[in-house]
mmCIF file of C-alpha atoms and ligand atoms in Angstrom:
data_model
loop_
_atom_site.group_PDB
_atom_site.id
_atom_site.type_symbol
_atom_site.label_atom_id
_atom_site.label_comp_id
_atom_site.label_asym_id
_atom_site.label_seq_id
_atom_site.Cartn_x
_atom_site.Cartn_y
_atom_site.Cartn_z
ATOM 1 C CA MET E 48 7.069 13.601 8.373
ATOM 2 C CA ARG E 49 7.529 12.383 4.682
ATOM 3 C CA VAL E 50 5.301 9.054 4.084
ATOM 4 C CA TYR E 51 5.770 6.995 0.837
ATOM 5 C CA VAL E 52 2.640 5.459 -0.740
ATOM 6 C CA LEU E 53 3.606 2.341 -3.295
ATOM 7 C CA ASN E 54 0.298 1.020 -4.672
ATOM 8 C CA GLY E 55 1.502 -2.076 -6.535
ATOM 9 C CA VAL E 56 0.372 -4.208 -9.861
ATOM 10 C CA ASN E 57 -2.865 -3.630 -11.368
ATOM 11 C CA LEU E 58 -4.042 -0.542 -9.170
ATOM 12 C CA ASN E 59 -3.508 1.397 -11.620
ATOM 13 C CA MET E 60 -6.345 -0.038 -13.063
ATOM 14 C CA LEU E 61 -8.548 1.277 -10.494
ATOM 15 C CA GLY E 62 -12.173 2.321 -11.550
ATOM 16 C CA ARG E 63 -12.507 -0.219 -14.162
ATOM 17 C CA ARG E 64 -11.123 -3.605 -11.839
ATOM 18 C CA ASP E 65 -14.090 -5.248 -9.804
ATOM 19 C CA PRO E 66 -16.209 -2.535 -7.710
ATOM 20 C CA GLU E 67 -17.817 -4.970 -5.269
ATOM 21 C CA HIS E 68 -13.766 -5.198 -3.955
ATOM 22 C CA TYR E 69 -11.887 -2.303 -4.875
ATOM 23 C CA GLY E 70 -14.584 0.487 -5.139
ATOM 24 C CA ALA E 71 -15.383 3.079 -7.926
ATOM 25 C CA LEU E 72 -12.522 5.924 -7.407
ATOM 26 C CA THR E 73 -9.143 5.936 -10.498
ATOM 27 C CA LEU E 74 -5.934 5.438 -9.410
ATOM 28 C CA PRO E 75 -5.592 9.792 -9.559
ATOM 29 C CA GLU E 76 -8.791 10.477 -7.636
ATOM 30 C CA LEU E 77 -7.543 7.968 -5.150
ATOM 31 C CA GLU E 78 -4.511 9.484 -4.622
ATOM 32 C CA GLY E 79 -5.920 12.818 -4.423
ATOM 33 C CA LYS E 80 -7.747 11.659 -1.187
ATOM 34 C CA ILE E 81 -4.500 10.553 0.133
ATOM 35 C CA ARG E 82 -2.460 13.591 -0.559
ATOM 36 C CA GLU E 83 -5.608 15.805 1.170
ATOM 37 C CA TRP E 84 -5.695 13.621 3.903
ATOM 38 C CA GLY E 85 -1.532 13.854 4.732
ATOM 39 C CA GLU E 86 -1.857 17.211 4.202
ATOM 40 C CA ALA E 87 -4.709 17.806 6.630
ATOM 41 C CA LEU E 88 -2.643 15.565 9.171
ATOM 42 C CA GLY E 89 0.772 17.792 8.279
ATOM 43 C CA LEU E 90 2.438 14.871 6.512
ATOM 44 C CA GLU E 91 4.393 15.297 3.436
ATOM 45 C CA VAL E 92 3.060 12.322 0.809
ATOM 46 C CA VAL E 93 4.657 10.880 -1.756
ATOM 47 C CA CYS E 94 2.332 8.399 -4.046
ATOM 48 C CA ARG E 95 3.471 6.270 -6.197
ATOM 49 C CA GLN E 96 2.612 3.159 -8.519
ATOM 50 C CA THR E 97 4.024 0.316 -10.742
ATOM 51 C CA ASN E 98 3.350 -2.698 -12.589
ATOM 52 C CA ALA E 99 7.179 -3.738 -12.483
ATOM 53 C CA GLU E 100 8.262 -5.625 -9.429
ATOM 54 C CA SER E 101 11.824 -4.487 -9.518
ATOM 55 C CA GLU E 102 10.567 -0.688 -9.784
ATOM 56 C CA TYR E 103 8.508 -1.497 -6.576
ATOM 57 C CA VAL E 104 11.470 -2.898 -4.415
ATOM 58 C CA GLU E 105 13.723 0.033 -5.627
ATOM 59 C CA TRP E 106 11.127 2.674 -4.245
ATOM 60 C CA ILE E 107 11.326 0.777 -0.490
ATOM 61 C CA GLN E 108 14.990 0.924 -0.648
ATOM 62 C CA GLU E 109 15.307 4.487 -1.792
ATOM 63 C CA ALA E 110 12.540 5.146 1.287
ATOM 64 C CA LEU E 111 15.448 3.942 3.416
ATOM 65 C CA ASP E 112 16.756 6.790 3.129
ATOM 66 C CA SER E 113 14.343 9.351 1.539
ATOM 67 C CA ALA E 114 11.381 8.415 4.133
ATOM 68 C CA ASP E 115 10.076 8.265 7.609
ATOM 69 C CA ALA E 116 7.245 5.844 7.038
ATOM 70 C CA VAL E 117 5.618 3.796 4.820
ATOM 71 C CA ILE E 118 2.177 2.496 3.200
ATOM 72 C CA VAL E 119 2.356 -0.474 1.012
ATOM 73 C CA ASN E 120 -0.106 -1.785 -0.430
ATOM 74 C CA PRO E 121 1.528 -4.523 -2.714
ATOM 75 C CA ALA E 122 -1.481 -5.783 -4.357
ATOM 76 C CA ALA E 123 -1.177 -9.595 -5.700
ATOM 77 C CA TRP E 124 2.601 -9.442 -4.741
ATOM 78 C CA THR E 125 1.147 -9.318 -0.710
ATOM 79 C CA HIS E 126 0.629 -12.849 -1.328
ATOM 80 C CA TYR E 127 3.628 -14.869 -2.727
ATOM 81 C CA SER E 128 6.567 -11.769 -3.253
ATOM 82 C CA TYR E 129 9.607 -12.601 -1.160
ATOM 83 C CA ALA E 130 11.517 -9.470 -3.093
ATOM 84 C CA VAL E 131 8.874 -7.221 -1.478
ATOM 85 C CA ARG E 132 9.297 -8.860 1.768
ATOM 86 C CA ASP E 133 13.405 -8.826 1.598
ATOM 87 C CA ALA E 134 13.113 -4.865 0.588
ATOM 88 C CA LEU E 135 11.027 -4.505 3.717
ATOM 89 C CA GLU E 136 12.531 -5.750 5.710
ATOM 90 C CA LEU E 137 15.332 -3.333 5.255
ATOM 91 C CA LEU E 138 13.737 -0.229 6.819
ATOM 92 C CA PRO E 139 13.815 0.578 10.106
ATOM 93 C CA LEU E 140 10.812 2.593 9.734
ATOM 94 C CA PRO E 141 7.006 2.157 10.466
ATOM 95 C CA ILE E 142 4.848 0.056 7.782
ATOM 96 C CA VAL E 143 1.597 0.250 7.116
ATOM 97 C CA GLU E 144 0.022 -2.514 4.726
ATOM 98 C CA VAL E 145 -3.383 -1.773 3.036
ATOM 99 C CA HIS E 146 -5.558 -3.403 1.153
ATOM 100 C CA LEU E 147 -8.815 -1.689 -0.105
ATOM 101 C CA SER E 148 -10.492 -5.277 -0.114
ATOM 102 C CA ASN E 149 -11.054 -7.460 2.740
ATOM 103 C CA ILE E 150 -8.275 -10.638 1.829
ATOM 104 C CA GLY E 151 -8.876 -12.282 4.749
ATOM 105 C CA ALA E 152 -12.603 -12.909 3.423
ATOM 106 C CA ARG E 153 -11.755 -13.473 -0.328
ATOM 107 C CA GLU E 154 -9.700 -16.351 -1.918
ATOM 108 C CA GLU E 155 -7.970 -18.843 0.155
ATOM 109 C CA PHE E 156 -4.476 -17.221 -2.208
ATOM 110 C CA ARG E 157 -5.370 -13.632 -0.802
ATOM 111 C CA ARG E 158 -5.203 -14.531 2.645
ATOM 112 C CA VAL E 159 -1.786 -15.346 2.664
ATOM 113 C CA SER E 160 0.356 -11.657 3.075
ATOM 114 C CA VAL E 161 4.505 -12.440 3.366
ATOM 115 C CA VAL E 162 4.704 -9.217 4.284
ATOM 116 C CA ARG E 163 1.990 -9.289 7.052
ATOM 117 C CA ASP E 164 4.513 -9.653 10.193
ATOM 118 C CA LEU E 165 6.504 -6.519 8.644
ATOM 119 C CA ALA E 166 3.814 -4.270 9.036
ATOM 120 C CA ALA E 167 2.943 -2.171 12.304
ATOM 121 C CA LEU E 168 -0.484 -2.197 11.280
ATOM 122 C CA THR E 169 -2.978 -4.129 8.951
ATOM 123 C CA VAL E 170 -6.012 -2.088 7.425
ATOM 124 C CA MET E 171 -7.888 -4.371 4.932
ATOM 125 C CA GLY E 172 -11.243 -3.907 3.703
ATOM 126 C CA LYS E 173 -11.796 0.144 4.416
ATOM 127 C CA GLY E 174 -11.909 0.992 0.424
ATOM 128 C CA PRO E 175 -9.978 4.078 0.227
ATOM 129 C CA GLU E 176 -10.931 4.866 4.026
ATOM 130 C CA GLY E 177 -8.096 2.500 4.695
ATOM 131 C CA TYR E 178 -5.405 4.781 3.890
ATOM 132 C CA ARG E 179 -6.929 7.488 5.637
ATOM 133 C CA GLU E 180 -6.438 5.256 8.739
ATOM 134 C CA ALA E 181 -2.435 4.279 7.839
ATOM 135 C CA LEU E 182 -1.856 8.198 7.235
ATOM 136 C CA GLU E 183 -3.895 8.800 10.874
ATOM 137 C CA TYR E 184 -1.914 5.748 12.579
ATOM 138 C CA LEU E 185 1.751 7.016 10.835
ATOM 139 C CA SER E 186 1.016 10.943 12.166
ATOM 140 C CA LYS E 187 0.994 9.944 15.872
ATOM 141 C CA GLN E 188 4.230 7.946 15.557
HETATM 142 C C1 DQA H 305 -5.865 -5.935 -3.435
HETATM 143 C C2 DQA H 305 -6.179 -7.368 -2.823
HETATM 144 C C3 DQA H 305 -4.983 -8.140 -3.587
HETATM 145 O O1 DQA H 305 -5.171 -9.752 -3.263
HETATM 146 C C4 DQA H 305 -4.911 -8.111 -5.102
HETATM 147 O O2 DQA H 305 -4.507 -8.922 -6.085
HETATM 148 C C5 DQA H 305 -4.744 -6.486 -5.095
HETATM 149 C C6 DQA H 305 -5.476 -5.431 -4.277
HETATM 150 C C7 DQA H 305 -6.850 -4.744 -2.130
HETATM 151 O O3 DQA H 305 -5.967 -3.923 -2.648
HETATM 152 O O4 DQA H 305 -7.420 -5.261 -2.094
HETATM 153 O O5 DQA H 305 -4.612 -5.851 -6.535
HETATM 154 O O6 DQA H 305 -4.376 -5.711 -2.306
#
């Protein structure tokens, strides 16, 4: 099973963003853990991050033919990007939405997720462990 793990805008700055919300790991460290967890579960994991919404949408479109499942943390796009939502809507694949922080308990604008209803599972507020939970869920599908 090949799983695309797609991290969105500003997540390349992990380690320098507010550690109270996002923890201390850098993106390469986080991706290293995700790959290890995936490997232990027998999954092939492809990790990518971009700050360009168009690129993010193209990777989701690519997943249509190249992946068996996707884990998305669309970061700020979560809250308003109908382009990301429309791309995800194309996928007849399991989608898991992950957020490092608990977006349900932060500013009002973060409480909205325009992709939530497309996700089979949403994990938030569990830090890097959220990605592990997402991988474990997908390994059982
Ligand atoms: C985030 C939460 C978003 O509100 C924020 O814009 C991010 C990261 C998270 O992982 O907690 O950049 O998706």
